Short mmCIF file of C-alpha atoms (C1' of nucleotides) in Angstrom, two decimals:
data_model
loop_
_atom_site.label_atom_id
_atom_site.label_comp_id
_atom_site.label_asym_id
_atom_site.label_seq_id
_atom_site.Cartn_x
_atom_site.Cartn_y
_atom_site.Cartn_z
CA MET A 25 51.74 -36.00 48.74
CA ALA A 26 55.30 -36.91 49.55
CA GLN A 27 58.06 -37.49 47.06
CA LYS A 28 57.13 -39.35 43.91
CA PRO A 29 57.84 -43.04 44.37
CA SER A 30 60.28 -44.78 42.10
CA ILE A 31 61.86 -48.16 41.49
CA PRO A 32 65.56 -48.96 41.42
CA LYS A 33 67.53 -48.44 38.25
CA GLY A 34 67.35 -51.40 35.91
CA THR A 35 64.12 -52.80 37.35
CA ARG A 36 60.66 -52.59 35.83
CA ASP A 37 56.97 -52.86 36.59
CA PHE A 38 54.99 -55.00 34.18
CA SER A 39 51.50 -54.05 33.07
CA PRO A 40 48.83 -56.72 32.42
CA ALA A 41 49.59 -56.62 28.71
CA GLU A 42 53.30 -57.05 29.34
CA VAL A 43 52.78 -59.91 31.76
CA ALA A 44 50.53 -61.61 29.22
CA LYS A 45 53.25 -61.38 26.60
CA ARG A 46 55.95 -62.50 28.99
CA ASN A 47 53.83 -65.47 30.04
CA TYR A 48 53.33 -66.37 26.42
CA ILE A 49 57.10 -66.64 25.95
CA ILE A 50 57.60 -68.45 29.24
CA GLU A 51 54.87 -70.96 28.46
CA THR A 52 56.30 -71.58 25.01
CA ILE A 53 59.73 -72.25 26.46
CA ARG A 54 58.38 -74.29 29.36
CA HIS A 55 56.33 -76.43 27.00
CA GLN A 56 59.33 -77.31 24.87
CA PHE A 57 61.49 -77.91 27.96
CA GLU A 58 58.97 -80.49 29.08
CA VAL A 59 58.53 -81.97 25.62
CA PHE A 60 62.29 -82.54 25.62
CA GLY A 61 62.05 -84.29 28.96
CA PHE A 62 63.37 -81.68 31.36
CA GLN A 63 62.04 -81.36 34.90
CA PRO A 64 61.61 -78.09 36.77
CA ILE A 65 63.42 -77.05 39.90
CA GLU A 66 63.54 -73.78 41.75
CA THR A 67 66.26 -72.42 43.97
CA PRO A 68 66.31 -69.50 46.44
CA SER A 69 66.64 -66.00 45.10
CA PHE A 70 69.68 -65.55 47.30
CA GLU A 71 72.56 -67.87 48.04
CA ASN A 72 75.45 -67.86 50.44
CA LEU A 73 77.91 -65.31 49.15
CA GLU A 74 80.72 -67.86 49.04
CA THR A 75 78.64 -70.11 46.79
CA LEU A 76 78.66 -67.41 44.15
CA MET A 77 81.95 -65.59 44.62
CA GLY A 78 84.78 -66.59 42.33
CA LYS A 79 82.57 -68.46 39.88
CA TYR A 80 82.17 -65.73 37.30
CA GLY A 81 85.58 -64.12 37.22
CA ASP A 82 86.61 -60.82 38.77
CA GLU A 83 84.10 -58.89 36.72
CA GLY A 84 81.36 -61.24 37.84
CA ASP A 85 82.29 -60.82 41.50
CA ARG A 86 81.86 -57.09 41.10
CA LEU A 87 78.42 -57.52 39.53
CA ILE A 88 77.02 -59.76 42.25
CA PHE A 89 74.45 -57.99 44.41
CA LYS A 90 75.58 -58.50 47.97
CA ILE A 91 73.11 -58.49 50.83
CA LEU A 92 74.13 -56.63 53.93
CA ASN A 93 74.12 -58.70 57.10
CA SER A 94 71.33 -58.07 59.53
CA GLY A 95 71.85 -56.41 62.85
CA ASP A 96 74.87 -54.47 63.94
CA TYR A 97 77.00 -55.77 61.11
CA LEU A 98 79.84 -53.29 61.59
CA ASN A 99 80.36 -54.45 65.15
CA LYS A 100 81.86 -57.74 63.99
CA VAL A 101 84.31 -56.18 61.57
CA GLU A 102 87.90 -56.37 62.64
CA PRO A 103 89.12 -52.82 63.30
CA GLU A 104 92.17 -53.26 61.08
CA VAL A 105 90.05 -54.32 58.09
CA TYR A 106 87.71 -51.41 58.67
CA ALA A 107 90.56 -48.94 58.94
CA GLN A 108 92.10 -50.11 55.68
CA LYS A 109 88.97 -49.14 53.74
CA ASP A 110 89.55 -52.20 51.58
CA SER A 111 86.15 -53.00 50.07
CA ALA A 112 87.13 -56.42 48.84
CA GLY A 113 88.40 -57.42 52.25
CA LEU A 114 85.48 -55.88 54.07
CA THR A 115 82.74 -57.42 51.91
CA PRO A 116 82.81 -60.96 53.33
CA GLN A 117 82.69 -59.53 56.84
CA ILE A 118 79.56 -57.47 56.35
CA SER A 119 77.79 -59.66 53.76
CA GLU A 120 77.31 -63.38 53.80
CA LYS A 121 74.44 -63.63 51.31
CA ALA A 122 74.01 -62.50 47.72
CA LEU A 123 71.32 -62.44 45.06
CA ARG A 124 71.45 -65.17 42.46
CA TYR A 125 73.63 -64.08 39.53
CA ASP A 126 72.65 -66.86 37.14
CA LEU A 127 70.93 -70.23 37.27
CA THR A 128 73.86 -72.48 36.45
CA VAL A 129 75.91 -72.13 39.61
CA PRO A 130 72.87 -72.57 41.89
CA PHE A 131 72.04 -75.64 39.83
CA ALA A 132 75.52 -77.05 40.34
CA ARG A 133 75.12 -76.42 44.06
CA TYR A 134 71.73 -78.13 43.94
CA VAL A 135 73.15 -81.20 42.21
CA VAL A 136 75.89 -81.56 44.78
CA MET A 137 73.51 -81.13 47.70
CA HIS A 138 70.93 -83.53 46.28
CA GLN A 139 73.25 -85.95 44.55
CA HIS A 140 71.81 -88.95 46.38
CA GLU A 141 68.21 -88.24 45.47
CA ILE A 142 68.52 -87.43 41.78
CA ASP A 143 68.79 -89.94 38.97
CA LEU A 144 71.50 -89.36 36.43
CA PRO A 145 71.37 -88.17 33.80
CA PHE A 146 69.38 -85.38 35.38
CA LYS A 147 67.64 -83.03 32.99
CA ARG A 148 66.43 -79.95 34.79
CA TYR A 149 64.93 -76.70 33.71
CA GLN A 150 64.61 -73.54 35.70
CA ILE A 151 62.83 -70.28 34.91
CA GLN A 152 63.59 -67.64 37.50
CA PRO A 153 64.88 -64.10 37.83
CA VAL A 154 68.56 -63.32 38.31
CA TRP A 155 70.22 -60.09 39.41
CA ARG A 156 73.30 -58.26 38.30
CA ALA A 157 74.67 -54.97 39.59
CA ASP A 158 75.38 -53.88 36.04
CA ARG A 159 74.81 -50.51 34.48
CA PRO A 160 71.55 -50.79 32.55
CA GLN A 161 71.22 -50.37 28.80
CA LYS A 162 68.68 -51.40 26.25
CA GLY A 163 68.07 -55.10 26.75
CA ARG A 164 70.25 -55.07 29.84
CA PHE A 165 68.59 -54.98 33.21
CA ARG A 166 69.60 -55.45 36.80
CA GLU A 167 66.75 -57.88 37.34
CA PHE A 168 65.90 -60.21 34.51
CA TYR A 169 64.75 -63.74 33.79
CA GLN A 170 66.75 -66.65 32.56
CA CYS A 171 65.21 -69.85 31.30
CA ASP A 172 67.78 -72.62 31.58
CA ALA A 173 67.82 -76.24 30.53
CA ASP A 174 70.79 -78.36 31.58
CA VAL A 175 71.69 -82.02 31.59
CA VAL A 176 74.15 -83.47 34.05
CA GLY A 177 75.41 -86.98 34.09
CA PRO A 178 77.18 -89.19 31.62
CA GLY A 179 78.33 -86.89 28.87
CA SER A 180 77.31 -87.46 25.31
CA LEU A 181 77.47 -85.19 22.30
CA LEU A 182 73.89 -86.18 21.58
CA GLN A 183 72.95 -83.81 24.35
CA GLU A 184 74.48 -80.90 22.50
CA VAL A 185 72.50 -81.95 19.46
CA GLU A 186 69.30 -82.11 21.49
CA LEU A 187 69.86 -78.71 23.00
CA LEU A 188 70.33 -77.19 19.57
CA GLN A 189 67.07 -78.78 18.52
CA LEU A 190 65.47 -77.38 21.65
CA TYR A 191 66.58 -73.89 20.67
CA ASP A 192 65.16 -74.45 17.22
CA SER A 193 61.83 -75.72 18.55
CA VAL A 194 61.32 -72.78 20.86
CA PHE A 195 62.16 -70.14 18.27
CA SER A 196 59.98 -71.92 15.74
CA ASP A 197 57.05 -71.91 18.17
CA LEU A 198 57.60 -68.22 18.79
CA GLY A 199 57.57 -67.55 15.08
CA LEU A 200 60.99 -65.99 15.35
CA ASN A 201 62.75 -66.79 12.10
CA GLY A 202 66.34 -66.04 11.22
CA VAL A 203 67.82 -66.73 14.62
CA CYS A 204 71.45 -67.75 14.31
CA ILE A 205 73.10 -70.13 16.73
CA LYS A 206 76.83 -69.71 16.78
CA LEU A 207 78.86 -72.70 17.75
CA ASN A 208 82.43 -73.02 18.91
CA HIS A 209 84.44 -75.24 21.20
CA ARG A 210 86.58 -74.37 24.14
CA LYS A 211 89.10 -77.02 23.14
CA ILE A 212 89.49 -75.43 19.74
CA LEU A 213 90.30 -72.16 21.44
CA SER A 214 92.75 -73.93 23.74
CA GLY A 215 94.28 -75.66 20.75
CA ILE A 216 94.72 -72.40 18.92
CA ALA A 217 96.33 -70.75 21.92
CA GLU A 218 98.60 -73.76 22.26
CA VAL A 219 99.59 -73.85 18.58
CA ILE A 220 100.45 -70.17 18.47
CA GLY A 221 102.38 -70.48 21.71
CA ALA A 222 100.09 -68.46 23.91
CA GLY A 223 98.73 -71.31 25.98
CA ASP A 224 99.18 -69.40 29.19
CA LYS A 225 97.17 -66.46 27.86
CA LEU A 226 94.06 -68.39 26.91
CA ILE A 227 91.50 -66.12 28.56
CA PRO A 228 92.81 -62.77 27.27
CA PHE A 229 93.36 -64.38 23.90
CA THR A 230 89.77 -65.56 23.64
CA VAL A 231 88.35 -62.33 25.00
CA ALA A 232 90.20 -60.40 22.33
CA LEU A 233 89.29 -62.84 19.58
CA ASP A 234 85.64 -62.54 20.51
CA LYS A 235 85.66 -58.89 19.52
CA LEU A 236 86.60 -59.63 15.92
CA ASP A 237 83.14 -58.69 14.64
CA LYS A 238 83.17 -55.49 16.57
CA ILE A 239 86.65 -54.03 16.38
CA GLY A 240 88.07 -55.85 13.37
CA GLN A 241 91.35 -57.64 12.84
CA GLU A 242 93.51 -54.62 13.66
CA GLY A 243 91.67 -54.04 16.91
CA VAL A 244 91.95 -57.65 17.95
CA MET A 245 95.67 -57.70 17.26
CA ARG A 246 96.14 -54.53 19.24
CA GLU A 247 94.20 -55.92 22.17
CA MET A 248 96.13 -59.19 22.13
CA SER A 249 99.35 -57.30 22.10
CA ALA A 250 98.20 -55.18 25.02
CA ALA A 251 97.34 -58.38 26.88
CA GLY A 252 100.95 -59.46 26.63
CA ILE A 253 100.63 -61.93 23.79
CA GLY A 254 103.78 -61.95 21.71
CA GLN A 255 103.94 -60.58 18.19
CA ALA A 256 104.99 -63.95 16.75
CA ALA A 257 101.99 -65.64 18.34
CA ILE A 258 99.60 -63.03 17.01
CA GLU A 259 100.96 -63.39 13.52
CA LYS A 260 100.56 -67.13 13.73
CA ALA A 261 96.90 -66.63 14.60
CA MET A 262 96.26 -64.42 11.60
CA PRO A 263 94.80 -67.14 9.36
CA LEU A 264 91.96 -67.38 11.87
CA PHE A 265 90.83 -63.86 11.22
CA SER A 266 90.12 -64.43 7.58
CA MET A 267 88.75 -67.86 8.35
CA ALA A 268 86.17 -66.42 10.68
CA LYS A 269 84.63 -64.68 7.71
CA ASP A 270 84.53 -67.77 5.55
CA LYS A 271 82.32 -69.84 7.77
CA GLN A 272 81.61 -72.65 5.31
CA ASN A 273 85.06 -74.17 5.29
CA SER A 274 86.11 -73.23 8.75
CA LEU A 275 86.32 -76.79 10.04
CA ASP A 276 88.67 -77.83 7.22
CA VAL A 277 90.89 -74.82 7.72
CA LEU A 278 90.86 -75.45 11.45
CA SER A 279 91.82 -79.08 11.03
CA GLU A 280 94.90 -78.00 9.18
CA PHE A 281 95.66 -75.25 11.65
CA LEU A 282 95.30 -77.53 14.65
CA LYS A 283 96.86 -80.66 13.22
CA ASP A 284 99.55 -80.68 15.93
CA SER A 285 97.23 -80.05 18.83
CA ILE A 286 95.59 -83.03 20.49
CA VAL A 287 93.07 -80.91 22.38
CA GLY A 288 92.31 -78.86 19.32
CA LYS A 289 91.60 -81.96 17.28
CA GLN A 290 89.22 -83.23 19.94
CA GLY A 291 87.32 -80.01 19.68
CA ILE A 292 87.09 -80.32 15.94
CA GLU A 293 85.84 -83.89 16.15
CA ASP A 294 83.12 -82.79 18.55
CA LEU A 295 81.95 -79.94 16.36
CA LYS A 296 82.03 -82.12 13.26
CA PHE A 297 79.77 -84.62 14.93
CA ILE A 298 77.37 -81.95 16.18
CA ALA A 299 77.23 -80.07 12.90
CA GLU A 300 76.80 -83.18 10.78
CA THR A 301 74.13 -84.67 13.00
CA ILE A 302 72.23 -81.41 12.96
CA ARG A 303 72.57 -81.27 9.21
CA THR A 304 70.89 -84.62 8.77
CA LEU A 305 68.18 -83.84 11.30
CA GLU A 306 67.67 -80.35 9.88
CA LEU A 307 66.67 -77.30 11.84
CA ASN A 308 63.34 -75.67 11.24
CA SER A 309 63.73 -71.93 11.65
CA THR A 310 67.21 -71.31 12.97
CA SER A 311 70.62 -71.58 11.39
CA LEU A 312 73.75 -73.06 12.86
CA GLU A 313 77.08 -71.44 12.22
CA ILE A 314 80.53 -72.41 13.36
CA ASP A 315 82.34 -69.32 14.52
CA VAL A 316 85.90 -69.58 15.83
CA SER A 317 85.72 -66.06 17.13
CA LEU A 318 82.93 -66.98 19.50
CA ALA A 319 84.67 -67.01 22.83
CA ARG A 320 82.13 -65.71 25.24
CA GLY A 321 80.80 -67.75 28.00
CA LEU A 322 81.72 -68.11 31.54
CA ASN A 323 84.98 -69.40 32.79
CA TYR A 324 83.55 -72.82 33.44
CA TYR A 325 82.76 -73.93 29.89
CA THR A 326 85.09 -76.68 28.72
CA GLY A 327 83.49 -78.11 25.60
CA ALA A 328 81.05 -76.82 23.02
CA ILE A 329 79.87 -73.24 23.49
CA PHE A 330 76.74 -71.68 22.02
CA GLU A 331 75.55 -68.20 21.55
CA VAL A 332 72.22 -67.23 20.05
CA SER A 333 71.93 -63.95 18.23
CA ALA A 334 68.74 -62.21 17.20
CA PRO A 335 67.78 -62.14 13.51
CA GLU A 336 69.75 -59.72 11.39
CA GLY A 337 68.54 -56.17 11.54
CA VAL A 338 67.54 -56.36 15.18
CA ASN A 339 69.95 -54.50 17.38
CA MET A 340 70.17 -56.74 20.39
CA GLY A 341 72.95 -58.60 22.11
CA SER A 342 72.72 -62.33 22.45
CA ILE A 343 69.31 -63.73 23.36
CA GLY A 344 70.68 -67.00 24.63
CA GLY A 345 73.83 -68.90 25.32
CA GLY A 346 75.20 -72.08 26.75
CA GLY A 347 77.78 -74.77 26.60
CA ARG A 348 79.35 -77.79 28.18
CA TYR A 349 81.14 -77.67 31.48
CA ASP A 350 82.99 -80.82 32.43
CA ASP A 351 83.66 -79.94 35.99
CA LEU A 352 81.14 -77.48 37.26
CA THR A 353 80.24 -79.46 40.36
CA GLY A 354 83.93 -80.01 41.05
CA ILE A 355 84.17 -76.67 42.80
CA PHE A 356 81.52 -77.93 45.21
CA GLY A 357 83.33 -81.20 45.76
CA LEU A 358 81.61 -83.54 43.34
CA LYS A 359 84.09 -84.67 40.70
CA ASP A 360 83.69 -86.15 37.25
CA LEU A 361 80.21 -84.94 36.56
CA SER A 362 79.73 -83.41 33.16
CA GLY A 363 77.00 -80.98 32.31
CA VAL A 364 75.75 -79.15 29.30
CA GLY A 365 73.09 -76.51 29.16
CA ILE A 366 71.51 -73.61 27.40
CA SER A 367 69.81 -70.45 28.50
CA PHE A 368 67.09 -68.27 27.00
CA GLY A 369 67.12 -64.57 27.81
CA LEU A 370 63.43 -63.91 28.33
CA ASP A 371 63.64 -60.14 28.50
CA ARG A 372 65.64 -59.82 25.33
CA ILE A 373 63.48 -62.29 23.44
CA TYR A 374 60.55 -60.13 24.51
CA LEU A 375 62.15 -57.02 23.04
CA VAL A 376 62.93 -58.82 19.81
CA LEU A 377 59.39 -60.18 19.42
CA GLU A 378 58.01 -56.74 20.19
CA GLU A 379 60.25 -55.04 17.68
CA LEU A 380 59.30 -57.52 14.98
CA GLY A 381 55.61 -57.51 15.88
CA LEU A 382 55.55 -61.24 16.44
CA PHE A 383 53.24 -61.52 19.44
CA PRO A 384 49.99 -63.21 18.43
CA GLU A 385 47.02 -60.89 18.79
CA THR A 386 45.22 -63.31 21.05
CA VAL A 387 47.96 -63.04 23.66
CA GLU A 388 46.52 -59.77 24.91
CA GLU A 389 42.97 -61.06 24.79
CA SER A 390 42.18 -61.20 28.48
CA VAL A 391 38.44 -61.75 28.01
CA GLN A 392 36.72 -63.44 25.09
CA VAL A 393 33.14 -62.55 25.90
CA LEU A 394 31.93 -59.49 27.76
CA PHE A 395 28.35 -59.24 29.00
CA VAL A 396 27.03 -55.71 29.00
CA ASN A 397 25.58 -54.59 32.30
CA PHE A 398 22.08 -53.14 31.88
CA GLY A 399 21.21 -53.02 35.54
CA GLU A 400 20.66 -55.36 38.45
CA LYS A 401 17.80 -57.43 37.07
CA GLU A 402 19.48 -58.04 33.72
CA ALA A 403 22.88 -58.67 35.30
CA LEU A 404 21.40 -61.30 37.63
CA ALA A 405 19.89 -63.04 34.62
CA ALA A 406 23.28 -63.01 32.93
CA LEU A 407 25.11 -64.66 35.81
CA PRO A 408 23.92 -68.26 35.17
CA LEU A 409 24.88 -67.91 31.51
CA ILE A 410 28.27 -66.51 32.48
CA ARG A 411 28.82 -69.34 34.91
CA LYS A 412 28.07 -71.86 32.21
CA MET A 413 30.48 -70.25 29.80
CA ARG A 414 33.22 -70.06 32.40
CA GLY A 415 32.55 -73.74 33.11
CA GLU A 416 33.40 -74.39 29.48
CA GLY A 417 36.71 -72.61 29.98
CA ILE A 418 35.70 -69.50 28.09
CA LYS A 419 37.12 -66.27 29.49
CA THR A 420 33.88 -64.49 30.27
CA ASP A 421 33.15 -61.35 32.23
CA LEU A 422 30.29 -59.10 33.18
CA TYR A 423 30.93 -55.36 33.05
CA PRO A 424 30.96 -54.60 36.76
CA ALA A 425 28.82 -51.47 36.71
CA ASP A 426 25.64 -50.29 35.10
CA ALA A 427 27.51 -47.76 32.96
CA LYS A 428 26.55 -46.12 29.72
CA LEU A 429 26.42 -48.52 26.88
CA GLN A 430 28.89 -46.44 24.96
CA LYS A 431 31.40 -46.71 27.77
CA GLN A 432 30.97 -50.46 28.05
CA PHE A 433 31.49 -50.95 24.34
CA LYS A 434 34.51 -48.72 24.35
CA TYR A 435 35.92 -50.76 27.21
CA ALA A 436 35.43 -53.95 25.21
CA ASN A 437 37.02 -52.35 22.22
CA ASN A 438 40.07 -51.12 24.09
CA ARG A 439 40.56 -54.47 25.73
CA ASN A 440 40.36 -56.29 22.39
CA ILE A 441 37.39 -58.32 23.53
CA PRO A 442 36.06 -60.08 20.44
CA TYR A 443 32.44 -60.66 21.55
CA VAL A 444 30.03 -58.49 23.47
CA VAL A 445 26.76 -59.98 24.74
CA LEU A 446 23.68 -57.81 25.19
CA LEU A 447 21.08 -58.93 27.69
CA GLY A 448 18.76 -55.99 28.31
CA LYS A 449 15.09 -55.54 29.00
CA ASP A 450 13.85 -56.97 25.70
CA GLU A 451 16.22 -59.94 25.77
CA LEU A 452 15.23 -60.64 29.35
CA GLU A 453 11.58 -60.88 28.35
CA GLN A 454 12.30 -63.11 25.38
CA LYS A 455 14.99 -65.16 27.22
CA VAL A 456 17.58 -64.56 24.53
CA ILE A 457 20.96 -62.89 24.20
CA VAL A 458 22.29 -60.76 21.38
CA VAL A 459 25.93 -61.47 20.54
CA LYS A 460 27.88 -58.78 18.79
CA ASP A 461 31.03 -59.70 16.88
CA MET A 462 33.27 -56.71 17.51
CA ALA A 463 35.47 -57.38 14.52
CA ASN A 464 32.77 -56.89 11.89
CA GLY A 465 29.86 -55.48 13.87
CA SER A 466 27.46 -58.29 13.02
CA GLN A 467 24.92 -59.44 15.62
CA ASN A 468 23.31 -62.81 16.26
CA THR A 469 20.53 -63.77 18.63
CA TYR A 470 20.58 -67.00 20.65
CA ALA A 471 18.00 -68.38 23.05
CA TRP A 472 19.30 -68.95 26.57
CA LYS A 473 18.69 -72.66 26.22
CA ASP A 474 20.78 -72.68 23.05
CA LEU A 475 23.80 -71.08 24.70
CA GLN A 476 25.84 -74.09 23.68
CA GLN A 477 25.29 -73.07 20.09
CA PHE A 478 27.06 -69.78 20.70
CA ILE A 479 29.80 -71.47 22.71
CA SER A 480 30.53 -73.80 19.84
CA THR A 481 31.27 -70.86 17.55
CA LEU A 482 34.10 -69.68 19.82
"C1'" G B 20 83.40 -49.26 37.59
"C1'" U B 21 84.91 -45.17 33.19
"C1'" G B 22 83.08 -41.48 29.52
"C1'" G B 23 78.82 -39.35 27.31
"C1'" U B 24 73.40 -38.64 26.81
"C1'" U B 25 68.26 -37.93 28.29
"C1'" G B 26 64.06 -36.09 31.50
"C1'" U B 27 58.13 -30.82 29.76
"C1'" A B 28 50.25 -33.45 30.31
"C1'" G B 29 48.46 -40.57 30.93
"C1'" C B 30 51.68 -41.44 25.99
"C1'" U B 31 54.88 -39.33 21.87
"C1'" C B 32 57.07 -34.80 21.54
"C1'" A B 33 57.40 -28.90 20.38
"C1'" G B 34 58.92 -24.72 23.43
"C1'" U B 35 63.07 -18.82 19.88
"C1'" U B 36 68.92 -14.69 22.69
"C1'" G B 37 66.46 -16.18 29.84
"C1'" G B 38 60.87 -12.20 29.62
"C1'" U B 39 53.08 -11.99 30.81
"C1'" U B 40 48.83 -17.13 31.85
"C1'" A B 41 54.12 -23.49 29.07
"C1'" G B 42 51.79 -25.78 23.67
"C1'" A B 43 50.47 -29.84 19.83
"C1'" G B 44 48.96 -34.76 18.42
"C1'" C B 45 47.14 -39.11 20.51
"C1'" G B 46 44.55 -40.77 24.84
"C1'" C B 47 40.91 -39.41 28.74
"C1'" U B 48 35.92 -37.05 30.31
"C1'" G B 49 31.23 -34.94 28.62
"C1'" G B 50 27.98 -33.90 24.43
"C1'" A B 51 26.03 -34.66 19.11
"C1'" U B 52 23.75 -40.38 20.06
"C1'" U B 53 18.65 -42.29 27.05
"C1'" G B 54 20.30 -49.99 23.35
"C1'" U B 55 25.94 -50.17 20.24
"C1'" G B 56 32.66 -49.69 20.15
"C1'" G B 57 36.37 -49.03 16.33
"C1'" U B 58 35.12 -43.35 11.76
"C1'" U B 59 33.42 -37.91 12.28
"C1'" C B 60 32.16 -33.14 14.76
"C1'" C B 61 31.87 -29.89 19.32
"C1'" A B 62 33.38 -28.84 24.31
"C1'" G B 63 36.31 -29.85 28.70
"C1'" A B 64 39.72 -31.67 32.34
"C1'" G B 65 44.71 -32.62 32.94
"C1'" G B 66 51.60 -29.82 34.24
"C1'" U B 67 55.75 -28.49 41.36
"C1'" C B 68 58.80 -28.45 33.25
"C1'" G B 69 62.72 -35.46 37.28
"C1'" C B 70 64.47 -33.72 42.22
"C1'" C B 71 67.63 -30.31 45.35
"C1'" G B 72 70.42 -26.03 45.36
"C1'" G B 73 72.75 -21.69 42.82
"C1'" U B 74 73.10 -17.30 39.25
"C1'" U B 75 69.39 -13.41 37.87
"C1'" C B 76 64.79 -8.08 38.64
"C1'" G B 77 63.04 -12.64 36.22
"C1'" A B 78 64.82 -19.77 34.91
"C1'" G B 79 61.36 -25.05 31.28
"C1'" C B 80 65.87 -22.55 29.09
"C1'" C B 81 72.16 -20.83 32.33
"C1'" C B 82 75.48 -23.30 36.44
"C1'" G B 83 76.39 -27.30 40.30
"C1'" G B 84 74.74 -31.73 42.60
"C1'" U B 85 71.55 -35.93 42.51
"C1'" C B 86 68.18 -39.61 40.49
"C1'" U B 87 66.55 -41.73 35.93
"C1'" U B 88 66.88 -43.08 30.53
"C1'" C B 89 69.65 -44.40 26.54
"C1'" C B 90 74.67 -44.97 24.24
"C1'" A B 91 80.00 -46.35 24.03
"C1'" C B 92 83.58 -49.08 27.06
"C1'" C B 93 83.84 -53.36 30.55
"C1'" C B 94 81.07 -57.51 30.71
"C1'" C B 95 76.80 -60.15 29.53
"C1'" A B 96 71.02 -62.76 28.66
#
RNA sequence: GUGGUUGUAGCUCAGUUGGUUAGAGCGCUGGAUUGUGGUUCCAGAGGUCGCCGGUUCGAGCCCGGUCUUCCACCCCA
């Protein structure tokens, strides 16, 4: 035996039970995507490197998995570039393809390429793996699934409202209560930066503000200062810190704070509309919270931004996120097309459901009825009955070998199979089956011709 | 990418200052039970102590490297 095999860091194998649970989540999400009128697309697992580079910021560029060119790729490198040992300069010369980093940029590329064949507004969903060359942690993998729903076309705030309802529907179906959707607006952040006189430092300002929960007011102020934001500006922003804690009145406080900022006021109007509409429609299992300190999201968001956090007490980063991007397709040459979308982090939702014990028991039920194998003659007699049950859509199986009864029952027990059917010598003679209910141990006898009777109890 | 952490049976983990043949629980296999699982009792199998190298008379234990796990940054789902 050679070296033990292994898989790359941050990747995983999935056992049948895990796949069953993952499929349960995927099907729940897919169902609601379709109920909300989204259509599926799929895109290649790898794109041209230039399609992806520069879309996620410097940090994102670093985390993109690049694919080495085929053949004698070093041969084409200019000697000067090679000699300089400059990785950034060398990369485009030895790699022209890269693994998909998210689903949004490929979607934007798709819209531009297929603009003449899609009807706007186009509501698409996409459930596929993405890859990031990140250092793994709990709930952070190098290969993971995103489940995205986006709308492109004429912009309307009703779409934001619908997407929030979509979040709510999915988490309700999954039985995951206490999920909190945080809501903010890029224009509010711009307005704040403008009002405090740090308009040119928007990104570092928002990145620092986002850490308020984590490092506190002092930490945020220190980080802003380190980012080159002036002391006067930071002090002007101070009311925001206390406001972030008092989430009820945040819009009123913000209105006052941003009264001189046109952009800022637009952001407030948007959020007011979204929050009030949601309030009248009511959410089922999730809560909506306006949070000025929410600043995450990729560089392309321009309007509302969302982030979904797991219920309190579960230590997990965000399990979903999204927002509006007014000009995503602009970078691919198609102007004035607005989009808004959300994403579900399948792998993290899985971990949350697992931790809270929220997977339905039936999810792992691969077989409903197992026929015991008593030998060739009995097994052959069972086959027509099994075929009939399978024809009715019942997950039915015959134990594949004439093993000890004890072993077959143990197998059924370990697999959580609820019913075991006995068809041995006696049953064969009398043309009956004995059905054992594994939950309570009770047994019932049915004639072969009355199989339907048994089926109807399932 | 930076700093730290982890790895021993299929799983969860013990393993003393470095000292014979590395343990437990669960699981697995067989038996008590030749037509009955989930409870009980008895017996058994199962380990290159992540990998490579070093120190030592002697390494699961000490040192270096490497891979992996998890954590804090960074960033993110």
